[in-house]
Every structure is written in structure tokens, then in C-alpha cells.
CSV table of C-alpha atoms in Angstrom, one decimal:
chain,number,residue,atom,x,y,z
J,965,MET,CA,128.8,75.7,115.8
J,966,PRO,CA,126.1,73.2,116.9
J,967,THR,CA,122.9,72.8,114.9
J,968,ASN,CA,119.5,74.1,115.9
J,969,VAL,CA,120.9,76.7,118.4
J,970,THR,CA,118.5,79.3,119.6
J,971,ALA,CA,118.7,83.1,119.2
J,972,GLU,CA,119.3,83.3,122.9
J,973,TYR,CA,122.4,81.1,122.6
J,974,LEU,CA,123.8,83.2,119.7
J,975,ALA,CA,123.2,86.4,121.7
J,976,ALA,CA,125.1,84.9,124.7
J,977,GLU,CA,127.9,83.7,122.5
J,978,GLU,CA,128.3,87.2,121.1
J,979,GLU,CA,128.2,88.6,124.7
J,980,TYR,CA,131.0,86.2,125.6
J,981,ARG,CA,133.2,87.3,122.6
J,982,ASN,CA,132.7,90.9,123.7
J,983,ALA,CA,133.3,90.3,127.4
J,984,LYS,CA,136.4,92.0,128.9
J,985,THR,CA,136.4,90.8,132.5
J,986,ILE,CA,136.2,87.4,134.1
J,987,PRO,CA,132.8,88.1,135.8
J,988,GLU,CA,131.4,89.2,132.4
J,989,LYS,CA,132.8,86.1,130.7
J,990,ILE,CA,131.3,83.9,133.5
J,991,ARG,CA,127.8,85.5,133.1
J,992,ALA,CA,127.9,85.0,129.3
J,993,LEU,CA,129.0,81.4,129.6
J,994,GLU,CA,126.3,80.7,132.1
J,995,LYS,CA,123.7,82.0,129.6
J,996,MET,CA,125.3,79.9,126.8
J,997,TYR,CA,125.1,76.8,129.0
J,998,ALA,CA,121.5,77.5,129.9
J,999,THR,CA,120.4,78.0,126.3
J,1000,VAL,CA,122.4,75.5,124.3
J,1001,PRO,CA,120.0,72.7,123.1
J,1002,LYS,CA,120.3,69.4,124.9
J,1003,HIS,CA,120.9,66.6,122.5
J,1004,LYS,CA,123.7,64.2,121.4
J,1005,GLY,CA,125.1,66.7,118.9
J,1006,THR,CA,125.8,69.4,121.6
J,1007,GLU,CA,127.2,67.1,124.3
J,1008,LYS,CA,130.8,68.1,123.6
J,1009,LEU,CA,129.9,71.8,123.4
J,1010,ARG,CA,128.1,71.7,126.8
J,1011,LEU,CA,131.2,70.0,128.3
J,1012,GLN,CA,133.5,72.6,126.8
J,1013,ILE,CA,131.4,75.4,128.3
J,1014,LYS,CA,131.3,73.7,131.7
J,1015,ARG,CA,135.0,73.2,131.7
J,1016,LYS,CA,135.7,76.8,130.7
J,1017,LEU,CA,133.4,78.0,133.5
J,1018,ALA,CA,135.4,76.0,136.0
J,1019,GLU,CA,138.7,77.4,134.7
J,1020,LEU,CA,137.3,81.0,134.9
J,1021,ARG,CA,136.0,80.5,138.5
J,1022,LYS,CA,139.4,79.2,139.6
J,1023,GLU,CA,141.2,82.1,137.9
J,1024,LEU,CA,138.8,84.6,139.5
J,1025,GLU,CA,139.6,83.2,142.9
J,1026,LYS,CA,143.3,83.2,142.2
J,1027,GLN,CA,143.1,86.9,141.2
J,1028,ARG,CA,141.1,87.7,144.4
J,1029,GLN,CA,143.7,86.0,146.6
J,1030,MET,CA,146.6,87.9,145.0
J,1031,ARG,CA,144.8,91.2,145.1
J,1032,LYS,CA,143.8,91.0,148.7
J,1033,GLY,CA,146.8,89.1,150.0
J,1034,GLY,CA,144.8,86.0,150.9
J,1035,GLY,CA,141.3,87.1,150.1
J,1036,GLY,CA,140.7,89.8,152.7
J,1037,PRO,CA,139.7,89.4,156.3
J,1038,SER,CA,138.8,85.8,157.2
J,1039,MET,CA,135.3,85.0,158.3
J,1040,ALA,CA,136.0,81.4,159.1
J,1041,VAL,CA,133.9,79.9,162.0
J,1042,ARG,CA,135.5,77.1,163.9
J,1043,LYS,CA,133.4,74.0,164.0
J,1044,GLU,CA,132.0,72.9,167.3
J,1045,GLY,CA,129.3,70.5,168.4
J,1046,ALA,CA,128.1,67.4,166.4
J,1047,ALA,CA,127.7,69.3,163.1
J,1048,GLN,CA,127.8,72.8,161.6
J,1049,ILE,CA,124.8,74.0,159.6
J,1050,VAL,CA,124.7,77.5,158.1
J,1051,LEU,CA,121.6,79.7,157.8
J,1052,ALA,CA,122.0,81.3,154.4
J,1053,GLY,CA,119.6,83.6,152.5
J,1054,LEU,CA,119.1,87.0,151.0
J,1055,PRO,CA,119.1,90.1,153.3
J,1056,ASN,CA,116.2,90.6,155.7
J,1057,VAL,CA,114.6,87.2,155.4
J,1058,GLY,CA,114.6,86.6,159.1
J,1059,LYS,CA,117.8,84.7,159.7
J,1060,SER,CA,118.6,86.6,163.0
J,1061,SER,CA,115.1,85.9,164.4
J,1062,LEU,CA,115.5,82.2,163.6
J,1063,MET,CA,118.9,82.2,165.3
J,1064,ARG,CA,117.5,83.7,168.5
J,1065,ALA,CA,114.6,81.3,168.5
J,1066,LEU,CA,116.7,78.2,167.9
J,1067,THR,CA,119.8,78.9,169.9
J,1068,ASN,CA,119.0,81.9,172.2
J,1069,VAL,CA,122.1,83.6,170.8
J,1070,ASP,CA,122.0,87.4,171.2
J,1071,ALA,CA,121.7,88.3,167.5
J,1072,ASP,CA,120.6,91.8,166.4
J,1073,VAL,CA,117.1,91.7,164.9
J,1074,ALA,CA,115.8,94.7,162.8
J,1075,ASP,CA,113.4,95.3,160.0
J,1076,TYR,CA,116.1,96.4,157.5
J,1077,ALA,CA,118.8,94.7,155.4
J,1078,PHE,CA,122.3,93.8,156.5
J,1079,THR,CA,121.6,93.9,160.3
J,1080,THR,CA,124.2,91.1,160.5
J,1081,VAL,CA,127.6,92.0,159.2
J,1082,GLU,CA,129.6,88.9,160.1
J,1083,PRO,CA,128.8,85.2,160.7
J,1084,ILE,CA,127.3,84.5,164.1
J,1085,PRO,CA,127.5,81.0,165.6
J,1086,GLY,CA,125.2,79.5,168.2
J,1087,MET,CA,124.4,76.1,169.6
J,1088,MET,CA,121.0,74.3,169.1
J,1089,HIS,CA,120.5,71.7,171.8
J,1090,HIS,CA,118.2,68.9,170.5
J,1091,LYS,CA,117.8,65.2,171.1
J,1092,ASP,CA,120.7,65.2,173.6
J,1093,VAL,CA,123.3,66.7,171.2
J,1094,GLN,CA,124.6,70.1,170.3
J,1095,ILE,CA,124.4,71.2,166.7
J,1096,GLN,CA,126.2,74.4,165.7
J,1097,LEU,CA,124.1,76.9,163.7
J,1098,VAL,CA,125.9,79.8,161.9
J,1099,GLU,CA,124.0,82.8,160.6
J,1100,VAL,CA,125.7,84.1,157.5
J,1101,PRO,CA,125.0,87.8,156.5
J,1102,GLY,CA,122.6,88.3,153.6
J,1103,LEU,CA,123.9,87.2,150.2
J,1104,VAL,CA,123.3,89.4,147.2
J,1105,GLU,CA,123.1,88.8,143.5
J,1106,GLY,CA,126.7,88.7,142.2
J,1107,ALA,CA,128.2,87.6,145.5
J,1108,ALA,CA,130.3,84.8,144.0
J,1109,LEU,CA,131.7,87.2,141.4
J,1110,GLY,CA,133.0,89.6,144.1
J,1111,LYS,CA,130.1,91.8,145.1
J,1112,GLY,CA,130.2,92.9,148.7
J,1113,MET,CA,131.8,90.3,151.0
J,1114,GLY,CA,130.3,87.6,148.9
J,1115,PRO,CA,133.4,85.4,148.4
J,1116,GLN,CA,134.2,85.3,152.1
J,1117,LEU,CA,130.6,84.5,153.0
J,1118,LEU,CA,130.4,81.7,150.4
J,1119,SER,CA,133.6,80.3,151.8
J,1120,VAL,CA,131.9,80.0,155.2
J,1121,ILE,CA,129.0,78.1,153.5
J,1122,ARG,CA,131.4,75.9,151.6
J,1123,ASN,CA,133.0,74.9,154.9
J,1124,ALA,CA,129.8,73.9,156.7
J,1125,ASP,CA,128.5,70.4,156.9
J,1126,ALA,CA,125.0,71.4,155.5
J,1127,ILE,CA,123.0,74.4,154.5
J,1128,ALA,CA,119.6,75.7,155.7
J,1129,ILE,CA,118.4,78.1,153.0
J,1130,VAL,CA,116.1,80.7,154.5
J,1131,VAL,CA,113.5,82.4,152.2
J,1132,ASP,CA,110.9,85.1,153.0
J,1133,LEU,CA,107.4,84.0,152.2
J,1134,SER,CA,106.2,87.6,152.1
J,1135,GLN,CA,108.3,88.0,148.9
J,1136,ASP,CA,108.7,85.8,145.9
J,1137,PRO,CA,110.5,82.7,147.3
J,1138,VAL,CA,111.1,81.2,143.8
J,1139,LYS,CA,113.1,84.3,142.7
J,1140,GLN,CA,115.0,84.2,146.0
J,1141,MET,CA,116.0,80.5,145.4
J,1142,GLU,CA,117.0,81.2,141.8
J,1143,ILE,CA,119.5,83.9,143.0
J,1144,LEU,CA,120.9,81.8,145.8
J,1145,LEU,CA,121.3,78.6,143.8
J,1146,ARG,CA,123.1,80.6,141.0
J,1147,GLU,CA,125.5,82.0,143.6
J,1148,PHE,CA,126.1,78.6,145.2
J,1149,GLU,CA,126.8,77.1,141.7
J,1150,ARG,CA,129.2,79.9,140.9
J,1151,ALA,CA,131.0,79.3,144.2
J,1152,GLY,CA,131.3,75.6,143.4
J,1153,ILE,CA,128.7,74.4,145.9
J,1154,LYS,CA,126.6,71.5,144.6
J,1155,VAL,CA,123.4,71.6,146.6
J,1156,ASN,CA,121.3,68.4,147.1
J,1157,LYS,CA,123.1,66.8,144.1
J,1158,LYS,CA,124.7,63.3,144.2
J,1159,LYS,CA,128.4,63.3,143.8
J,1160,PRO,CA,129.4,61.0,140.9
J,1161,LYS,CA,130.9,57.8,142.1
J,1162,VAL,CA,134.2,58.1,140.4
J,1163,GLU,CA,137.3,57.1,142.4
J,1164,ILE,CA,140.7,58.5,141.2
J,1165,LYS,CA,143.9,57.1,142.6
J,1166,ARG,CA,147.1,58.8,141.2
J,1167,THR,CA,150.0,56.4,140.6
J,1168,ALA,CA,153.7,57.0,140.0
J,1169,SER,CA,153.6,55.1,136.7
J,1170,GLY,CA,151.6,52.9,134.5
J,1171,GLY,CA,149.6,55.5,132.6
J,1172,ILE,CA,145.8,55.7,132.8
J,1173,VAL,CA,143.8,52.7,133.8
J,1174,ILE,CA,140.0,53.0,133.8
J,1175,ASN,CA,137.9,50.4,135.6
J,1176,GLY,CA,134.2,50.4,134.7
J,1177,GLN,CA,134.8,52.2,131.4
J,1178,GLU,CA,131.5,50.9,130.1
J,1179,ASN,CA,129.8,53.2,132.7
J,1180,ILE,CA,131.0,56.3,130.9
J,1181,LYS,CA,128.3,57.6,128.6
J,1182,GLY,CA,130.3,59.5,126.1
J,1183,ASP,CA,133.5,59.6,124.0
J,1184,ILE,CA,136.4,58.1,125.9
J,1185,GLN,CA,138.8,60.4,124.0
J,1186,GLU,CA,137.0,63.4,125.7
J,1187,VAL,CA,137.7,61.7,129.1
J,1188,MET,CA,141.4,61.3,128.2
J,1189,LYS,CA,141.5,65.0,127.2
J,1190,MET,CA,140.0,66.0,130.5
J,1191,LEU,CA,142.5,64.0,132.4
J,1192,ARG,CA,145.4,65.6,130.4
J,1193,GLU,CA,144.0,69.1,131.2
J,1194,GLU,CA,143.9,68.2,134.9
J,1195,ARG,CA,147.5,67.0,134.5
J,1196,ILE,CA,146.6,63.5,135.4
J,1197,HIS,CA,148.9,61.3,133.4
J,1198,SER,CA,149.1,58.2,135.6
J,1199,ALA,CA,146.2,57.0,137.7
J,1200,GLU,CA,143.8,54.1,138.4
J,1201,ILE,CA,140.2,55.4,137.8
J,1202,THR,CA,137.2,53.4,138.9
J,1203,VAL,CA,133.8,54.5,137.6
J,1204,LYS,CA,131.3,52.8,139.9
J,1205,GLU,CA,128.0,53.9,138.2
J,1206,PRO,CA,126.8,55.3,134.9
J,1207,VAL,CA,128.1,58.9,134.4
J,1208,THR,CA,127.8,61.5,131.6
J,1209,LEU,CA,130.9,63.4,130.4
J,1210,GLU,CA,129.7,66.4,132.4
J,1211,GLU,CA,129.4,64.3,135.6
J,1212,PHE,CA,132.8,62.9,135.0
J,1213,ALA,CA,134.1,66.4,134.7
J,1214,ASP,CA,132.5,67.3,138.1
J,1215,ALA,CA,134.2,64.3,139.7
J,1216,LEU,CA,137.6,65.6,138.5
J,1217,ASP,CA,137.0,69.1,139.7
J,1218,GLU,CA,138.5,69.3,143.2
J,1219,SER,CA,137.2,72.8,143.7
J,1220,LEU,CA,133.6,71.5,144.0
J,1221,VAL,CA,131.9,70.7,147.3
J,1222,TRP,CA,128.7,68.7,147.8
J,1223,ARG,CA,126.3,69.8,150.5
J,1224,ARG,CA,122.9,68.7,151.8
J,1225,ALA,CA,120.3,71.4,152.2
J,1226,ILE,CA,116.7,72.1,153.3
J,1227,ILE,CA,114.6,75.3,152.8
J,1228,ILE,CA,113.3,77.2,155.8
J,1229,ALA,CA,110.2,79.1,154.5
J,1230,ASN,CA,110.1,81.9,157.1
J,1231,LYS,CA,107.4,84.5,157.7
J,1232,GLY,CA,104.6,82.0,157.2
J,1233,ASP,CA,102.2,84.3,159.0
J,1234,ALA,CA,102.7,87.2,156.5
J,1235,PRO,CA,99.9,88.2,154.0
J,1236,GLY,CA,100.3,86.1,150.8
J,1237,SER,CA,102.5,83.6,152.4
J,1238,LYS,CA,100.2,80.6,151.7
J,1239,GLU,CA,100.2,81.3,148.0
J,1240,ASN,CA,104.0,81.9,147.9
J,1241,TYR,CA,104.6,78.7,149.9
J,1242,GLU,CA,102.6,76.8,147.2
J,1243,LYS,CA,104.7,78.3,144.5
J,1244,LEU,CA,107.9,77.3,146.3
J,1245,VAL,CA,106.7,73.7,146.8
J,1246,LYS,CA,105.7,73.5,143.1
J,1247,ALA,CA,109.2,74.8,142.0
J,1248,TYR,CA,111.5,73.1,144.5
J,1249,GLY,CA,109.5,70.5,146.5
J,1250,ASP,CA,111.0,67.6,144.6
J,1251,ARG,CA,114.6,68.6,145.3
J,1252,PHE,CA,114.3,70.1,148.8
J,1253,LYS,CA,112.6,69.4,152.1
J,1254,ILE,CA,110.6,72.6,152.8
J,1255,VAL,CA,109.8,73.6,156.3
J,1256,PRO,CA,107.3,76.5,156.7
J,1257,VAL,CA,107.8,78.5,160.0
J,1258,SER,CA,107.3,81.9,161.6
J,1259,ALA,CA,110.3,82.9,163.7
J,1260,ARG,CA,108.5,86.0,164.9
J,1261,ARG,CA,105.6,84.0,166.3
J,1262,LYS,CA,107.6,80.8,167.0
J,1263,ILE,CA,105.4,78.7,164.8
J,1264,ASN,CA,106.6,75.1,163.8
J,1265,LEU,CA,110.0,75.5,165.4
J,1266,ASP,CA,110.0,72.1,167.1
J,1267,ASN,CA,109.5,70.5,163.7
J,1268,LEU,CA,112.2,72.6,162.3
J,1269,LYS,CA,114.6,71.4,165.0
J,1270,ASP,CA,113.8,67.8,164.0
J,1271,GLU,CA,114.5,68.6,160.3
J,1272,LEU,CA,117.8,70.3,161.2
J,1273,TYR,CA,118.8,67.3,163.3
J,1274,GLU,CA,118.1,65.1,160.3
J,1275,LEU,CA,119.9,67.4,157.9
J,1276,ALA,CA,123.0,67.2,160.2
J,1277,GLY,CA,123.4,63.6,159.2
J,1278,ILE,CA,124.3,62.3,162.7
J,1279,ILE,CA,123.3,59.5,165.0
J,1280,ARG,CA,123.4,59.3,168.8
J,1281,VAL,CA,125.1,56.3,170.4
J,1282,PHE,CA,125.1,55.6,174.1
J,1283,THR,CA,128.0,53.8,175.6
J,1284,LYS,CA,128.0,51.5,178.7
J,1285,SER,CA,130.3,49.4,180.8
J,1286,PRO,CA,129.4,45.8,181.7
J,1287,GLY,CA,126.8,45.6,184.4
J,1288,GLU,CA,126.1,49.4,184.4
J,1289,GLU,CA,123.5,51.7,182.9
J,1290,PRO,CA,124.2,53.6,179.6
J,1291,ALA,CA,126.3,56.8,180.1
J,1292,TYR,CA,124.9,60.2,179.4
J,1293,PRO,CA,125.3,62.3,177.2
J,1294,PRO,CA,125.4,60.2,174.1
J,1295,VAL,CA,128.3,60.3,171.5
J,1296,ALA,CA,127.3,62.0,168.3
J,1297,LEU,CA,128.6,60.2,165.1
J,1298,LYS,CA,128.1,60.6,161.4
J,1299,LYS,CA,125.5,58.3,159.8
J,1300,GLY,CA,127.1,55.1,158.6
J,1301,SER,CA,129.6,55.1,161.5
J,1302,THR,CA,130.9,51.7,162.7
J,1303,VAL,CA,131.7,50.3,166.1
J,1304,MET,CA,135.4,51.0,165.4
J,1305,ASP,CA,134.6,54.7,164.7
J,1306,LEU,CA,133.0,54.8,168.2
J,1307,ALA,CA,136.0,53.1,169.8
J,1308,GLU,CA,138.4,55.6,168.2
J,1309,ARG,CA,136.2,58.5,169.4
J,1310,ILE,CA,136.2,57.2,173.0
J,1311,HIS,CA,140.0,56.5,173.3
J,1312,LYS,CA,142.7,55.2,171.1
J,1313,ASP,CA,143.4,52.3,173.5
J,1314,PHE,CA,139.8,51.0,172.9
J,1315,ALA,CA,140.5,50.9,169.2
J,1316,LYS,CA,144.0,49.4,169.5
J,1317,ASN,CA,142.9,46.7,171.9
J,1318,PHE,CA,139.4,46.1,170.5
J,1319,ARG,CA,138.0,42.5,170.8
J,1320,TYR,CA,134.3,42.8,170.2
J,1321,ALA,CA,131.2,44.8,171.2
J,1322,ARG,CA,127.7,44.1,172.4
J,1323,VAL,CA,124.9,46.3,171.0
J,1324,TRP,CA,121.3,47.0,172.0
J,1325,GLY,CA,119.2,48.9,169.5
J,1326,LYS,CA,117.9,49.1,166.0
J,1327,SER,CA,121.1,48.0,164.3
J,1328,VAL,CA,121.0,44.4,165.8
J,1329,LYS,CA,118.6,41.5,165.6
J,1330,PHE,CA,118.4,40.9,169.3
J,1331,PRO,CA,119.5,42.8,172.5
J,1332,GLY,CA,123.1,42.5,173.5
J,1333,GLN,CA,124.1,41.0,170.2
J,1334,ARG,CA,127.9,40.4,169.8
J,1335,VAL,CA,129.3,42.3,166.8
J,1336,GLY,CA,132.7,43.1,165.3
J,1337,ALA,CA,134.5,46.4,164.6
J,1338,ASP,CA,132.9,46.9,161.2
J,1339,HIS,CA,129.3,46.7,162.5
J,1340,VAL,CA,127.3,49.8,161.3
J,1341,LEU,CA,125.5,51.6,164.1
J,1342,GLU,CA,122.1,53.3,164.1
J,1343,ASP,CA,120.6,56.2,166.0
J,1344,GLY,CA,119.9,55.4,169.7
J,1345,ASP,CA,122.1,52.3,169.8
J,1346,ILE,CA,123.7,51.3,173.1
J,1347,VAL,CA,127.2,49.9,172.8
J,1348,GLU,CA,129.4,48.0,175.3
J,1349,ILE,CA,133.0,47.7,174.0
J,1350,HIS,CA,135.2,44.8,175.2
J,1351,ALA,CA,138.9,45.3,174.8
J,1352,ARG,CA,142.0,43.2,175.7
């Protein structure tokens, strides 16, 4: 047992020993993890708790799949447009009103909880591109542990490119965020957190080779133990930046997804909304971009569209043929895309027979600069591809 543990930790430990079901064990372990003192002497204990939580979450999902023959009815939404962003929040925070205001989709709007009973997709047209928004029915506390249709709804959120978290400024937004972030974490969704730069390439033989071992801030024997538990016996591992043992464990956990998110602070016209907005900024302003709006009165929606476009992580690239004007509409690509990515998107022959490209825009030093296939493009660039 670690030294200097709190009474809260001991109570949580006792709760874990007495737990009968997987959800009960998960709740107890979460309390243990939250209350264990953070110092060098408890590093291994924190890692053990985190690994056990990951095991239990996987076991819970496995049980659910077996019990329901695949997890129950699928709520998957096929991706369309340049990117898919989900609107997620507790019940009755105004997600349907936002969907109607941003996409003109015919979503039911009512002043009571659970108006929406399945995901509703719609297209937001902004800056010459289509971004798919998906309204997810209201999440409730315990969703990730099986309450309601929680697992299916969280699966939709996991699959999206990014998350717009909707909170109600007429209620306590900090409490709403605490509930939502806990459910995301339980579902293996890492929100606005940086994925550890650890590259793992399994090999047929040769054992474990760790490049950048000096970047691991902890006992290397714990790392080897983690690899054995994940049944990784032969691999080349490259640690590209300093990581703790817990961050290394996250890099190994293939069930985790990493998603960008903003907060949409809705009902900004409600009584008490100003004070609640200030509380929200104080609690989460360092981690999230927070956009105050009123869907009902259509306040600040143009700014919200700009922020959703930025959240989508895309750029617009215009193509042109020699001697002609740029074509419309533009091609939407992920940020960091290269000229070759664009060529492959246009046609496989352009990629196969690529010679060079000329680019006009922010990514080049002068208009019409000749570039190669690996040139990284920026938003608004105009590209003329030359092929054999």
C-alpha cells in the first residue's frame, strides 16, 4: 500500500474490494485513481489502476457484444462531406435547435428531454465546403457503463472526426462538463489531449527494440511488463518525445481514440447565463475553445460556423488547368496534406504520372512556384498539376 494515502482513497479501495459487477469496479477504480497521491512513490500504483480500468472497460464491451449479439441496433452514421462533427451533450441543452440553425435539417425541437432518439445528420455549408454535423441524443450519467443507449451513442461519437460539446448556460455548465468528460473517458475517448508520440512496429522476430529509451520517464521493467501483457514480444518501438509510464500505457491501448473538441455554450440569452459562462471559462477555458451562442435567437452563429470549420481540421484547395481560371468548388483536404494527396484525390492517373505542380497561395514564396509531390498545402492554395 502506498504511503500517505488519503481516507478517500482507502474508502474507494474498500469499495473496489466489495464490488460485484464490472460497472461497480470501474466506479471504484476511478475514485481510487482520482484520490491516490501524486508522487514518485505512487507512480506504479497509478499505472496499475489505469491498466486495470482499461481491462475492465474492454471486458464490459465484450460482455455487451455477446449479450446483445453485436451490441444492439447500430446507430452508425455514414460519413459524408469534408468532415464529420458530432454535437454531444446532456438532454435538453438545445442540440436540435442548433442543428436546425446550422444545417436547416428538420430536427424536432421541444422543451423537454430526449426529443431526439437517434443520431440526426445534416450538412453545414461554409466557406465553399460541406461539413457533416451529427446530433447525438442526450447522454446521461452512466452512459458508458450501459445506461440507456449510452454505448451506442458513444460509439457514434468515437467514430466522428471531432466533437462539439453543447452545454446549457441556464444550468451549471461545469457540472455538465464533468459528467460528459467522465463518460468520454470511460468510453476511451481522449478529448483535446495530445496522443503520445510512440511508434510501435511489430516484427516477426528479434525481440523488443526500444529506440529513444531515454525519453521514457520511469522503470523500463514496467514498460516490458506492459508489452508482455499486450502480447507484444517482438517489435521495434520508437519513443519520439518524453513520456511517463501512464502515457506509454495510453500509446499501447488500441481501444483509445483521440478527438479534438470545442464547447458550444448555448442559451446565452437565459437568466444567469453570463455568470455561468464565466464559471465555464474559468474551469475549462485553458483546455477548450468556448463559443457562447443562442440557437433560439440565432446569436453568434456565424462565429460558431467559423469555429466548427476550424475544428474540422480541413483546408480548401482550388485546382486549375494551364491557362484557365481555378475550378469551383474547391477540394477539401485534411490539414497537412501534400500535393500528392491532392493528385490522388483528383485521379489515380495524376498521382501515377505526376511530374510537378505550380502553386499560388500562402504555402509558397511567390505566385506560380514550382513544387514537388511532398509540398505541404495551405488553405486557399491554387494548384496546377503537371503530369506526363
